[in-house]
Amino acid sequence: MQLKRDTDYAVRIMVCMAESLQENEDKKGMTAAEIIATTGIPRASFFRICGYLEEHQLLRKVTETDGEIWIYPGRDFWDQSLFSISEAVEGNMQIFVIFGRNSHLLKKYGKQFEQVQEKVSESLAEITLKSIVNVNG
C-alpha cells in the first residue's frame, strides 16, 4: 500500500503540532510559518492539506487581523490516529476498493480481503498522536 504524498504531509503537520504542544504545554497553537519551516512542506501543499484536516475537524485555522495564520488543534486532537489523518486526506482507506465487485478475486477471496482490511484499519487506528509523541507515558 502506498499513500499519497499529501498523506505524508498531513502526518508531518499533525506530528509537528503534537510535538510543539507536548514541549510547551502553555502553547495553544502554531503559526503556519512555523509549521512550514519545521516540516519542509511547500506552502501551497500545506494550505491545501490544512483544508482537508480542517474539514475533518482535526485542525483549526485562524487568520489574525495582521494577516498571520495560526493553526490550532482540532476535535479530540490527541486521539487522532494514523487512520483518521490518512482518511481525511485519502478519503478512503479501503485497500481492495480497486477490485471490481464482480472480479474473480473478490468473489473467491472476499472474506479474506475483508479480514485484512479490518486488521490494517485497526492497526492504523491504534496509533494515535498521543502514542506517537509518547504523551503521559
Short mmCIF file of N, CA and C in Angstrom, two decimals, residues 45-95:
data_model
loop_
_atom_site.label_atom_id
_atom_site.label_comp_id
_atom_site.label_asym_id
_atom_site.label_seq_id
_atom_site.Cartn_x
_atom_site.Cartn_y
_atom_site.Cartn_z
N SER A 45 0.99 23.32 -0.82
CA SER A 45 0.57 22.00 -0.34
C SER A 45 0.09 22.08 1.10
N PHE A 46 0.81 22.84 1.91
CA PHE A 46 0.45 22.99 3.32
C PHE A 46 -0.98 23.50 3.47
N PHE A 47 -1.32 24.55 2.76
CA PHE A 47 -2.65 25.13 2.92
C PHE A 47 -3.74 24.22 2.34
N ARG A 48 -3.45 23.51 1.26
CA ARG A 48 -4.41 22.57 0.70
C ARG A 48 -4.69 21.46 1.72
N ILE A 49 -3.63 20.90 2.31
CA ILE A 49 -3.77 19.80 3.26
C ILE A 49 -4.44 20.29 4.55
N CYS A 50 -4.09 21.48 5.01
CA CYS A 50 -4.76 22.03 6.18
C CYS A 50 -6.26 22.15 5.93
N GLY A 51 -6.63 22.43 4.69
CA GLY A 51 -8.06 22.47 4.34
C GLY A 51 -8.73 21.13 4.57
N TYR A 52 -8.07 20.04 4.15
CA TYR A 52 -8.62 18.69 4.39
C TYR A 52 -8.73 18.42 5.88
N LEU A 53 -7.66 18.74 6.61
CA LEU A 53 -7.63 18.47 8.05
C LEU A 53 -8.66 19.32 8.79
N GLU A 54 -8.83 20.56 8.35
CA GLU A 54 -9.83 21.43 8.97
C GLU A 54 -11.25 20.95 8.66
N GLU A 55 -11.45 20.51 7.44
CA GLU A 55 -12.77 19.99 7.04
C GLU A 55 -13.18 18.80 7.92
N HIS A 56 -12.21 18.01 8.34
CA HIS A 56 -12.48 16.85 9.19
C HIS A 56 -12.30 17.18 10.68
N GLN A 57 -12.15 18.45 10.99
CA GLN A 57 -12.04 18.99 12.35
C GLN A 57 -10.82 18.47 13.11
N LEU A 58 -9.76 18.12 12.38
CA LEU A 58 -8.53 17.69 13.03
C LEU A 58 -7.67 18.88 13.41
N LEU A 59 -7.81 19.97 12.68
CA LEU A 59 -7.11 21.22 12.95
C LEU A 59 -8.10 22.37 12.77
N ARG A 60 -7.69 23.53 13.27
CA ARG A 60 -8.49 24.75 13.10
C ARG A 60 -7.55 25.86 12.67
N LYS A 61 -7.90 26.56 11.61
CA LYS A 61 -7.06 27.64 11.08
C LYS A 61 -7.72 28.98 11.39
N VAL A 62 -6.91 29.92 11.91
CA VAL A 62 -7.42 31.26 12.24
C VAL A 62 -6.47 32.28 11.64
N THR A 63 -7.03 33.24 10.91
CA THR A 63 -6.23 34.33 10.37
C THR A 63 -6.41 35.54 11.26
N GLU A 64 -5.32 36.01 11.83
CA GLU A 64 -5.35 37.17 12.73
C GLU A 64 -5.53 38.45 11.92
N THR A 65 -5.82 39.55 12.60
CA THR A 65 -6.04 40.83 11.92
C THR A 65 -4.79 41.31 11.19
N ASP A 66 -3.62 40.91 11.66
CA ASP A 66 -2.38 41.30 10.99
C ASP A 66 -2.03 40.38 9.80
N GLY A 67 -2.92 39.41 9.53
CA GLY A 67 -2.71 38.51 8.40
C GLY A 67 -1.96 37.23 8.75
N GLU A 68 -1.43 37.16 9.97
CA GLU A 68 -0.71 35.95 10.37
C GLU A 68 -1.71 34.81 10.57
N ILE A 69 -1.35 33.63 10.07
CA ILE A 69 -2.23 32.47 10.14
C ILE A 69 -1.75 31.54 11.25
N TRP A 70 -2.67 31.20 12.13
CA TRP A 70 -2.40 30.30 13.24
C TRP A 70 -3.15 29.00 13.03
N ILE A 71 -2.51 27.91 13.42
CA ILE A 71 -3.12 26.60 13.34
C ILE A 71 -3.26 26.08 14.77
N TYR A 72 -4.48 25.62 15.10
CA TYR A 72 -4.78 25.12 16.43
C TYR A 72 -5.25 23.67 16.34
N PRO A 73 -5.04 22.92 17.42
CA PRO A 73 -5.52 21.54 17.42
C PRO A 73 -7.04 21.50 17.30
N GLY A 74 -7.52 20.48 16.63
CA GLY A 74 -8.96 20.31 16.46
C GLY A 74 -9.56 19.35 17.48
N ARG A 75 -10.72 18.89 17.14
CA ARG A 75 -11.50 17.99 18.00
C ARG A 75 -10.71 16.73 18.33
N ASP A 76 -10.69 16.37 19.60
CA ASP A 76 -10.03 15.14 20.07
C ASP A 76 -8.62 14.99 19.50
N PHE A 77 -7.89 16.09 19.49
CA PHE A 77 -6.58 16.13 18.82
C PHE A 77 -5.67 14.96 19.19
N TRP A 78 -5.47 14.71 20.47
CA TRP A 78 -4.51 13.69 20.89
C TRP A 78 -4.95 12.28 20.54
N ASP A 79 -6.23 12.09 20.32
CA ASP A 79 -6.75 10.77 19.98
C ASP A 79 -6.83 10.53 18.47
N GLN A 80 -6.46 11.52 17.68
CA GLN A 80 -6.45 11.31 16.23
C GLN A 80 -5.38 10.27 15.91
N SER A 81 -5.70 9.41 14.97
CA SER A 81 -4.82 8.29 14.64
C SER A 81 -4.27 8.41 13.22
N LEU A 82 -3.32 7.55 12.94
CA LEU A 82 -2.82 7.49 11.56
C LEU A 82 -3.97 7.19 10.60
N PHE A 83 -4.94 6.41 11.06
CA PHE A 83 -6.09 6.10 10.22
C PHE A 83 -6.93 7.35 9.97
N SER A 84 -7.27 8.10 11.02
CA SER A 84 -8.14 9.27 10.84
C SER A 84 -7.44 10.37 10.04
N ILE A 85 -6.14 10.54 10.25
CA ILE A 85 -5.39 11.54 9.50
C ILE A 85 -5.33 11.14 8.03
N SER A 86 -5.01 9.88 7.78
CA SER A 86 -4.91 9.38 6.40
C SER A 86 -6.26 9.46 5.69
N GLU A 87 -7.30 9.08 6.39
CA GLU A 87 -8.63 9.10 5.79
C GLU A 87 -9.08 10.53 5.45
N ALA A 88 -8.66 11.50 6.25
CA ALA A 88 -9.01 12.90 5.97
C ALA A 88 -8.42 13.35 4.63
N VAL A 89 -7.26 12.81 4.28
CA VAL A 89 -6.59 13.19 3.03
C VAL A 89 -6.92 12.24 1.90
N GLU A 90 -6.86 10.95 2.17
CA GLU A 90 -7.08 9.94 1.13
C GLU A 90 -8.55 9.84 0.76
N GLY A 91 -9.41 10.08 1.75
CA GLY A 91 -10.84 9.96 1.50
C GLY A 91 -11.35 8.54 1.71
N ASN A 92 -10.50 7.56 1.48
CA ASN A 92 -10.92 6.18 1.60
C ASN A 92 -9.69 5.34 1.86
N MET A 93 -9.71 4.62 2.93
CA MET A 93 -8.56 3.78 3.28
C MET A 93 -8.83 2.30 2.98
N GLN A 94 -9.76 2.05 2.09
CA GLN A 94 -10.07 0.67 1.70
C GLN A 94 -9.02 0.19 0.70
N ILE A 95 -8.24 -0.79 1.09
CA ILE A 95 -7.13 -1.28 0.26
C ILE A 95 -7.63 -1.94 -1.02
#
